[in-house]
Amino acid sequence: MKDYKASDPEMVQAEKDLAKLSNLSNRVISNDNDLFEELITIQSKLCEISAIKANFMQRYEEILDEQSRIETQLCVFQHEMLHSFELVFRYYKTKKKGFN
């Protein structure tokens, strides 16, 4: 397990996140303006979540496309190699040098 120091980026970010979360409990809705601010915050966070998901899905689709392309390329290479092995086998079989 890694020993973290207070200056590590992970620890600095964790401290910021905790401070942000602790400030949430200090907020109170006392009028309509406060209510609308909270609703705007909710809507903003939902939009951010949607953007993150869309970005992830785009990258995921690109990864799947790349995987498919690589698998196709590997199949072609495998077929070429098998064909080459077959040619080598035929050559040695006709020369009676091996591969009985």
PDB file of C-alpha atoms in Angstrom, residues 39-89:
ATOM      1  CA  LEU A  39     -32.087  23.795  -8.852  1.00  0.00           C
ATOM      2  CA  ILE A  40     -29.615  25.459 -11.204  1.00  0.00           C
ATOM      3  CA  THR A  41     -26.783  23.640  -9.414  1.00  0.00           C
ATOM      4  CA  ILE A  42     -28.596  20.318  -9.844  1.00  0.00           C
ATOM      5  CA  GLN A  43     -29.224  21.002 -13.526  1.00  0.00           C
ATOM      6  CA  SER A  44     -25.605  22.044 -14.044  1.00  0.00           C
ATOM      7  CA  LYS A  45     -24.291  18.889 -12.380  1.00  0.00           C
ATOM      8  CA  LEU A  46     -26.626  16.724 -14.452  1.00  0.00           C
ATOM      9  CA  CYS A  47     -25.296  18.381 -17.613  1.00  0.00           C
ATOM     10  CA  GLU A  48     -21.722  17.770 -16.489  1.00  0.00           C
ATOM     11  CA  ILE A  49     -22.534  14.119 -15.779  1.00  0.00           C
ATOM     12  CA  SER A  50     -24.113  13.762 -19.227  1.00  0.00           C
ATOM     13  CA  ALA A  51     -21.044  15.314 -20.864  1.00  0.00           C
ATOM     14  CA  ILE A  52     -18.735  12.945 -18.983  1.00  0.00           C
ATOM     15  CA  LYS A  53     -20.859   9.953 -19.988  1.00  0.00           C
ATOM     16  CA  ALA A  54     -20.993  11.088 -23.627  1.00  0.00           C
ATOM     17  CA  ASN A  55     -17.226  11.549 -23.695  1.00  0.00           C
ATOM     18  CA  PHE A  56     -16.715   8.107 -22.177  1.00  0.00           C
ATOM     19  CA  MET A  57     -19.106   6.460 -24.626  1.00  0.00           C
ATOM     20  CA  GLN A  58     -17.372   8.138 -27.568  1.00  0.00           C
ATOM     21  CA  ARG A  59     -13.993   6.869 -26.406  1.00  0.00           C
ATOM     22  CA  TYR A  60     -15.494   3.423 -25.731  1.00  0.00           C
ATOM     23  CA  GLU A  61     -16.891   3.265 -29.275  1.00  0.00           C
ATOM     24  CA  GLU A  62     -13.504   4.275 -30.666  1.00  0.00           C
ATOM     25  CA  ILE A  63     -11.849   1.519 -28.624  1.00  0.00           C
ATOM     26  CA  LEU A  64     -14.347  -1.046 -29.919  1.00  0.00           C
ATOM     27  CA  ASP A  65     -13.731   0.104 -33.498  1.00  0.00           C
ATOM     28  CA  GLU A  66      -9.981  -0.158 -32.975  1.00  0.00           C
ATOM     29  CA  GLN A  67     -10.370  -3.618 -31.445  1.00  0.00           C
ATOM     30  CA  SER A  68     -12.399  -4.771 -34.433  1.00  0.00           C
ATOM     31  CA  ARG A  69      -9.837  -3.355 -36.864  1.00  0.00           C
ATOM     32  CA  ILE A  70      -6.973  -5.058 -35.013  1.00  0.00           C
ATOM     33  CA  GLU A  71      -8.809  -8.398 -34.858  1.00  0.00           C
ATOM     34  CA  THR A  72      -9.439  -8.239 -38.609  1.00  0.00           C
ATOM     35  CA  GLN A  73      -5.799  -7.411 -39.262  1.00  0.00           C
ATOM     36  CA  LEU A  74      -4.674 -10.319 -37.053  1.00  0.00           C
ATOM     37  CA  CYS A  75      -6.970 -12.715 -38.927  1.00  0.00           C
ATOM     38  CA  VAL A  76      -5.479 -11.600 -42.236  1.00  0.00           C
ATOM     39  CA  PHE A  77      -1.943 -12.099 -40.863  1.00  0.00           C
ATOM     40  CA  GLN A  78      -2.879 -15.529 -39.548  1.00  0.00           C
ATOM     41  CA  HIS A  79      -4.317 -16.535 -42.917  1.00  0.00           C
ATOM     42  CA  GLU A  80      -1.180 -15.300 -44.711  1.00  0.00           C
ATOM     43  CA  MET A  81       1.046 -17.239 -42.311  1.00  0.00           C
ATOM     44  CA  LEU A  82      -0.982 -20.435 -42.732  1.00  0.00           C
ATOM     45  CA  HIS A  83      -0.749 -20.065 -46.497  1.00  0.00           C
ATOM     46  CA  SER A  84       3.030 -19.584 -46.244  1.00  0.00           C
ATOM     47  CA  PHE A  85       3.349 -22.665 -44.016  1.00  0.00           C
ATOM     48  CA  GLU A  86       1.354 -24.650 -46.542  1.00  0.00           C
ATOM     49  CA  LEU A  87       3.660 -23.515 -49.367  1.00  0.00           C
ATOM     50  CA  VAL A  88       6.753 -24.446 -47.329  1.00  0.00           C
ATOM     51  CA  PHE A  89       5.223 -27.830 -46.499  1.00  0.00           C
TER      52      PHE A  89
END
